[in-house]
mmCIF file of C-alpha atoms in Angstrom:
data_model
loop_
_atom_site.group_PDB
_atom_site.id
_atom_site.type_symbol
_atom_site.label_atom_id
_atom_site.label_comp_id
_atom_site.label_asym_id
_atom_site.label_seq_id
_atom_site.Cartn_x
_atom_site.Cartn_y
_atom_site.Cartn_z
ATOM 1 C CA MET A 18 -149.480 42.359 59.020
ATOM 2 C CA SER A 19 -152.238 39.782 58.861
ATOM 3 C CA THR A 20 -155.245 40.327 61.092
ATOM 4 C CA GLU A 21 -156.276 36.695 60.948
ATOM 5 C CA SER A 22 -156.208 34.945 64.296
ATOM 6 C CA THR A 23 -154.637 31.546 64.748
ATOM 7 C CA ALA A 24 -155.952 29.135 67.358
ATOM 8 C CA PRO A 25 -153.230 28.423 69.922
ATOM 9 C CA THR A 26 -151.860 24.938 70.313
ATOM 10 C CA PRO A 27 -153.373 23.361 73.443
ATOM 11 C CA GLY A 28 -150.952 23.576 76.338
ATOM 12 C CA THR A 29 -149.088 26.592 74.949
ATOM 13 C CA VAL A 30 -151.369 29.387 76.172
ATOM 14 C CA ARG A 31 -149.906 31.437 79.019
ATOM 15 C CA PRO A 32 -152.993 32.730 80.809
ATOM 16 C CA GLY A 33 -152.805 35.435 83.440
ATOM 17 C CA GLY A 34 -155.059 36.904 86.107
ATOM 18 C CA ARG A 35 -157.776 34.601 87.354
ATOM 19 C CA THR A 36 -156.888 31.963 84.777
ATOM 20 C CA ALA A 37 -153.440 31.673 86.351
ATOM 21 C CA ARG A 38 -155.060 29.978 89.330
ATOM 22 C CA THR A 39 -156.597 27.409 87.008
ATOM 23 C CA ARG A 40 -153.245 26.789 85.370
ATOM 24 C CA SER A 41 -151.540 26.429 88.757
ATOM 25 C CA ALA A 42 -154.186 24.007 90.027
ATOM 26 C CA VAL A 43 -153.857 21.897 86.889
ATOM 27 C CA ARG A 44 -150.059 21.956 87.124
ATOM 28 C CA ASP A 45 -150.213 20.729 90.737
ATOM 29 C CA ALA A 46 -152.558 17.939 89.684
ATOM 30 C CA VAL A 47 -150.187 16.931 86.885
ATOM 31 C CA LEU A 48 -147.246 16.789 89.302
ATOM 32 C CA THR A 49 -149.229 14.684 91.761
ATOM 33 C CA GLY A 50 -150.433 12.377 89.003
ATOM 34 C CA LEU A 51 -146.939 11.880 87.617
ATOM 35 C CA ALA A 52 -145.610 11.137 91.086
ATOM 36 C CA GLU A 53 -148.385 8.670 91.868
ATOM 37 C CA HIS A 54 -148.977 6.980 88.519
ATOM 38 C CA GLY A 55 -146.161 7.945 86.157
ATOM 39 C CA TYR A 56 -146.712 9.245 82.652
ATOM 40 C CA PRO A 57 -148.486 6.098 81.350
ATOM 41 C CA GLY A 58 -151.040 6.315 84.151
ATOM 42 C CA LEU A 59 -151.736 10.038 83.892
ATOM 43 C CA THR A 60 -155.101 10.912 82.351
ATOM 44 C CA VAL A 61 -157.009 14.090 81.618
ATOM 45 C CA GLU A 62 -159.825 12.736 83.777
ATOM 46 C CA TYR A 63 -157.470 12.350 86.743
ATOM 47 C CA VAL A 64 -156.135 15.889 86.332
ATOM 48 C CA ALA A 65 -159.647 17.309 86.054
ATOM 49 C CA GLU A 66 -160.838 15.539 89.180
ATOM 50 C CA ARG A 67 -157.702 16.322 91.187
ATOM 51 C CA SER A 68 -157.604 19.994 90.198
ATOM 52 C CA GLY A 69 -161.330 20.615 90.470
ATOM 53 C CA ILE A 70 -161.347 21.974 86.918
ATOM 54 C CA HIS A 71 -164.067 20.665 84.618
ATOM 55 C CA LYS A 72 -162.842 18.046 82.178
ATOM 56 C CA THR A 73 -164.212 20.002 79.226
ATOM 57 C CA THR A 74 -162.109 23.008 80.255
ATOM 58 C CA VAL A 75 -158.992 20.883 80.577
ATOM 59 C CA TYR A 76 -159.504 19.344 77.146
ATOM 60 C CA ARG A 77 -160.241 22.719 75.563
ATOM 61 C CA ARG A 78 -157.172 24.446 77.005
ATOM 62 C CA TRP A 79 -154.595 21.642 77.094
ATOM 63 C CA GLY A 80 -155.960 19.147 74.604
ATOM 64 C CA SER A 81 -154.229 16.032 75.884
ATOM 65 C CA VAL A 82 -151.900 14.579 78.498
ATOM 66 C CA GLU A 83 -148.986 15.705 76.308
ATOM 67 C CA GLY A 84 -150.251 19.273 76.484
ATOM 68 C CA LEU A 85 -150.650 19.046 80.242
ATOM 69 C CA VAL A 86 -147.109 17.775 80.763
ATOM 70 C CA ALA A 87 -145.626 20.337 78.377
ATOM 71 C CA ASP A 88 -147.398 23.216 80.101
ATOM 72 C CA ALA A 89 -146.377 21.973 83.552
ATOM 73 C CA LEU A 90 -142.762 22.122 82.397
ATOM 74 C CA ASP A 91 -143.315 25.555 80.864
ATOM 75 C CA LEU A 92 -144.731 26.794 84.143
ATOM 76 C CA ALA A 93 -141.797 25.337 86.068
ATOM 77 C CA GLY A 94 -139.463 27.283 83.801
ATOM 78 C CA GLU A 95 -141.229 30.545 84.615
ATOM 79 C CA ASP A 96 -140.183 30.542 88.267
ATOM 80 C CA ALA A 97 -137.914 33.137 89.847
ATOM 81 C CA TRP A 98 -135.138 30.682 90.713
ATOM 82 C CA THR A 99 -131.638 32.104 90.514
ATOM 83 C CA PRO A 100 -128.319 30.252 90.771
ATOM 84 C CA PRO A 101 -126.207 30.582 93.909
ATOM 85 C CA ASP A 102 -123.821 33.494 94.300
ATOM 86 C CA THR A 103 -121.465 32.688 97.172
ATOM 87 C CA GLY A 104 -118.548 34.684 95.840
ATOM 88 C CA ASN A 105 -116.549 31.535 95.105
ATOM 89 C CA LEU A 106 -116.751 29.213 92.092
ATOM 90 C CA GLU A 107 -116.370 25.925 93.934
ATOM 91 C CA ASP A 108 -118.956 26.914 96.529
ATOM 92 C CA ASP A 109 -121.382 27.931 93.773
ATOM 93 C CA LEU A 110 -120.856 24.613 91.970
ATOM 94 C CA ARG A 111 -121.272 22.760 95.251
ATOM 95 C CA ALA A 112 -124.609 24.483 95.846
ATOM 96 C CA LEU A 113 -125.781 23.573 92.336
ATOM 97 C CA ALA A 114 -124.739 19.947 92.794
ATOM 98 C CA ARG A 115 -126.487 19.755 96.142
ATOM 99 C CA GLU A 116 -129.705 20.982 94.544
ATOM 100 C CA VAL A 117 -129.544 18.028 92.170
ATOM 101 C CA THR A 118 -129.146 15.617 95.081
ATOM 102 C CA GLU A 119 -132.064 17.249 96.886
ATOM 103 C CA THR A 120 -134.255 16.797 93.811
ATOM 104 C CA PHE A 121 -133.209 13.275 92.819
ATOM 105 C CA GLY A 122 -131.679 11.888 96.005
ATOM 106 C CA SER A 123 -134.847 10.413 97.509
ATOM 107 C CA VAL A 124 -137.725 8.485 95.996
ATOM 108 C CA PRO A 125 -140.495 10.887 97.090
ATOM 109 C CA ALA A 126 -138.650 14.003 95.899
ATOM 110 C CA ALA A 127 -137.602 12.415 92.609
ATOM 111 C CA ALA A 128 -140.981 10.934 91.676
ATOM 112 C CA ALA A 129 -142.359 13.856 89.640
ATOM 113 C CA PRO A 130 -139.120 15.009 87.944
ATOM 114 C CA THR A 131 -138.256 11.412 87.085
ATOM 115 C CA ALA A 132 -141.712 10.972 85.572
ATOM 116 C CA PHE A 133 -141.158 14.075 83.439
ATOM 117 C CA ILE A 134 -137.976 12.501 82.094
ATOM 118 C CA ALA A 135 -139.760 9.209 81.452
ATOM 119 C CA ALA A 136 -142.489 11.101 79.593
ATOM 120 C CA ALA A 137 -139.824 12.571 77.309
ATOM 121 C CA PHE A 138 -139.021 9.062 76.064
ATOM 122 C CA GLN A 139 -142.655 8.463 75.162
ATOM 123 C CA SER A 140 -143.739 11.808 73.760
ATOM 124 C CA GLU A 141 -141.778 14.093 71.436
ATOM 125 C CA ARG A 142 -143.757 17.046 72.698
ATOM 126 C CA ALA A 143 -142.804 16.252 76.285
ATOM 127 C CA ALA A 144 -139.209 15.747 75.149
ATOM 128 C CA GLN A 145 -139.107 19.201 73.558
ATOM 129 C CA ALA A 146 -140.615 20.777 76.665
ATOM 130 C CA LEU A 147 -138.010 19.046 78.821
ATOM 131 C CA ARG A 148 -135.185 20.208 76.540
ATOM 132 C CA ASP A 149 -136.517 23.751 76.663
ATOM 133 C CA PHE A 150 -136.752 23.618 80.461
ATOM 134 C CA TYR A 151 -133.181 22.438 80.977
ATOM 135 C CA THR A 152 -131.787 24.724 78.277
ATOM 136 C CA GLU A 153 -133.287 27.705 80.047
ATOM 137 C CA ARG A 154 -132.298 26.461 83.516
ATOM 138 C CA PHE A 155 -128.689 25.793 82.517
ATOM 139 C CA ALA A 156 -128.526 29.188 80.793
ATOM 140 C CA ARG A 157 -129.367 30.844 84.106
ATOM 141 C CA CYS A 158 -126.547 28.898 85.765
ATOM 142 C CA GLU A 159 -123.918 30.114 83.312
ATOM 143 C CA SER A 160 -123.655 33.340 85.303
ATOM 144 C CA VAL A 161 -121.855 31.303 87.978
ATOM 145 C CA VAL A 162 -118.980 30.705 85.552
ATOM 146 C CA ARG A 163 -118.999 34.216 84.103
ATOM 147 C CA ARG A 164 -118.611 35.668 87.588
ATOM 148 C CA ALA A 165 -115.745 33.267 88.254
ATOM 149 C CA VAL A 166 -113.989 34.489 85.111
ATOM 150 C CA ASP A 167 -114.458 38.095 86.227
ATOM 151 C CA ARG A 168 -112.935 37.250 89.625
ATOM 152 C CA GLY A 169 -109.972 35.518 88.003
ATOM 153 C CA GLU A 170 -110.972 32.061 89.287
ATOM 154 C CA ALA A 171 -111.484 30.667 85.781
ATOM 155 C CA PRO A 172 -109.573 31.300 82.565
ATOM 156 C CA SER A 173 -111.096 33.743 80.116
ATOM 157 C CA GLY A 174 -112.952 31.817 77.431
ATOM 158 C CA THR A 175 -114.100 29.022 79.750
ATOM 159 C CA ASP A 176 -117.156 27.296 78.284
ATOM 160 C CA ALA A 177 -119.787 28.186 80.881
ATOM 161 C CA ALA A 178 -122.422 25.850 79.446
ATOM 162 C CA ALA A 179 -120.028 22.882 79.547
ATOM 163 C CA VAL A 180 -119.095 23.581 83.169
ATOM 164 C CA VAL A 181 -122.718 23.761 84.281
ATOM 165 C CA ARG A 182 -123.529 20.466 82.585
ATOM 166 C CA ALA A 183 -120.403 18.814 83.944
ATOM 167 C CA VAL A 184 -121.348 19.455 87.548
ATOM 168 C CA SER A 185 -124.792 17.895 87.024
ATOM 169 C CA ALA A 186 -124.037 15.056 84.609
ATOM 170 C CA PRO A 187 -122.420 12.515 87.006
ATOM 171 C CA LEU A 188 -125.281 12.968 89.457
ATOM 172 C CA PHE A 189 -127.931 12.581 86.752
ATOM 173 C CA PHE A 190 -126.149 9.477 85.468
ATOM 174 C CA ARG A 191 -126.172 7.765 88.857
ATOM 175 C CA ALA A 192 -129.696 8.826 89.745
ATOM 176 C CA LEU A 193 -131.351 8.074 86.403
ATOM 177 C CA ILE A 194 -129.204 5.536 84.522
ATOM 178 C CA THR A 195 -127.418 3.262 86.977
ATOM 179 C CA ARG A 196 -129.969 3.964 89.749
ATOM 180 C CA GLU A 197 -127.265 4.398 92.365
ATOM 181 C CA PRO A 198 -127.767 6.629 95.409
ATOM 182 C CA ILE A 199 -126.572 10.219 95.325
ATOM 183 C CA ASP A 200 -125.873 12.285 98.402
ATOM 184 C CA THR A 201 -124.216 15.446 99.684
ATOM 185 C CA PRO A 202 -120.644 14.038 99.857
ATOM 186 C CA LEU A 203 -120.926 12.926 96.231
ATOM 187 C CA ALA A 204 -122.265 16.348 95.230
ATOM 188 C CA ASP A 205 -119.358 18.051 96.989
ATOM 189 C CA GLN A 206 -116.834 15.707 95.374
ATOM 190 C CA THR A 207 -118.294 16.368 91.930
ATOM 191 C CA ALA A 208 -118.193 20.124 92.440
ATOM 192 C CA ALA A 209 -114.575 19.995 93.638
ATOM 193 C CA ALA A 210 -113.540 17.931 90.599
ATOM 194 C CA VAL A 211 -115.226 20.289 88.149
ATOM 195 C CA ALA A 212 -113.789 23.375 89.868
ATOM 196 C CA ALA A 213 -110.293 21.875 89.643
ATOM 197 C CA ALA A 214 -110.816 21.104 85.961
ATOM 198 C CA VAL A 215 -111.972 24.673 85.351
ATOM 199 C CA ARG A 216 -108.876 26.096 87.004
ATOM 200 C CA ALA A 217 -106.719 23.775 84.875
ATOM 201 C CA GLY A 218 -108.300 25.103 81.700
ATOM 202 C CA ALA A 219 -110.129 21.887 80.832
ATOM 203 C CA TYR A 220 -113.179 23.821 79.607
ATOM 204 C CA LEU A 221 -111.360 26.150 77.261
ATOM 205 C CA PRO A 222 -112.090 25.719 73.554
ATOM 206 C CA ALA A 223 -110.125 22.838 72.062
ATOM 207 C CA ARG A 224 -107.076 23.847 70.048
ATOM 208 C CA ARG A 225 -107.055 22.669 66.447
#
């Protein structure tokens, strides 16, 4: 094994201990900056001033705005969030759908996550970080479907990943593409439709 050290890519270091506070402060500044100014208006200087971390330190550790955004998404993916476990598939899907409406259903709440998505269209590095975040988040949610299969609420072989995406996709489409309002009744309707499709076997592998 080589003993040569390789310098880490800025924004990919996962510091612990005291440095974790620095990372958290910078992450909070990034979220505030995205909410207030969007990705085009976010600067290293703004993050340094807002976080109270010297600009030289920010540049050395994160390198650029791309690095800051990517690390903020990485940090978001390290949380302890777990999907709902109500004991019923439709109720679990309803809870997931309602979380989407809580995140994207109002302008103040949606400002930062929407800016992350906008950043993904302008930076490949931000796009990869966003893909990684949602891949990991959806993977956690697949347990909702696996439990439903175990309880006999869903056919064996149901595509858990497809179900999780199906309950979120209509809400994301309205919130981010057509810019229509989303609310709790819509979330509940979406969850009920997906649960019915699951029971009907719509998410079983296609027969060839």
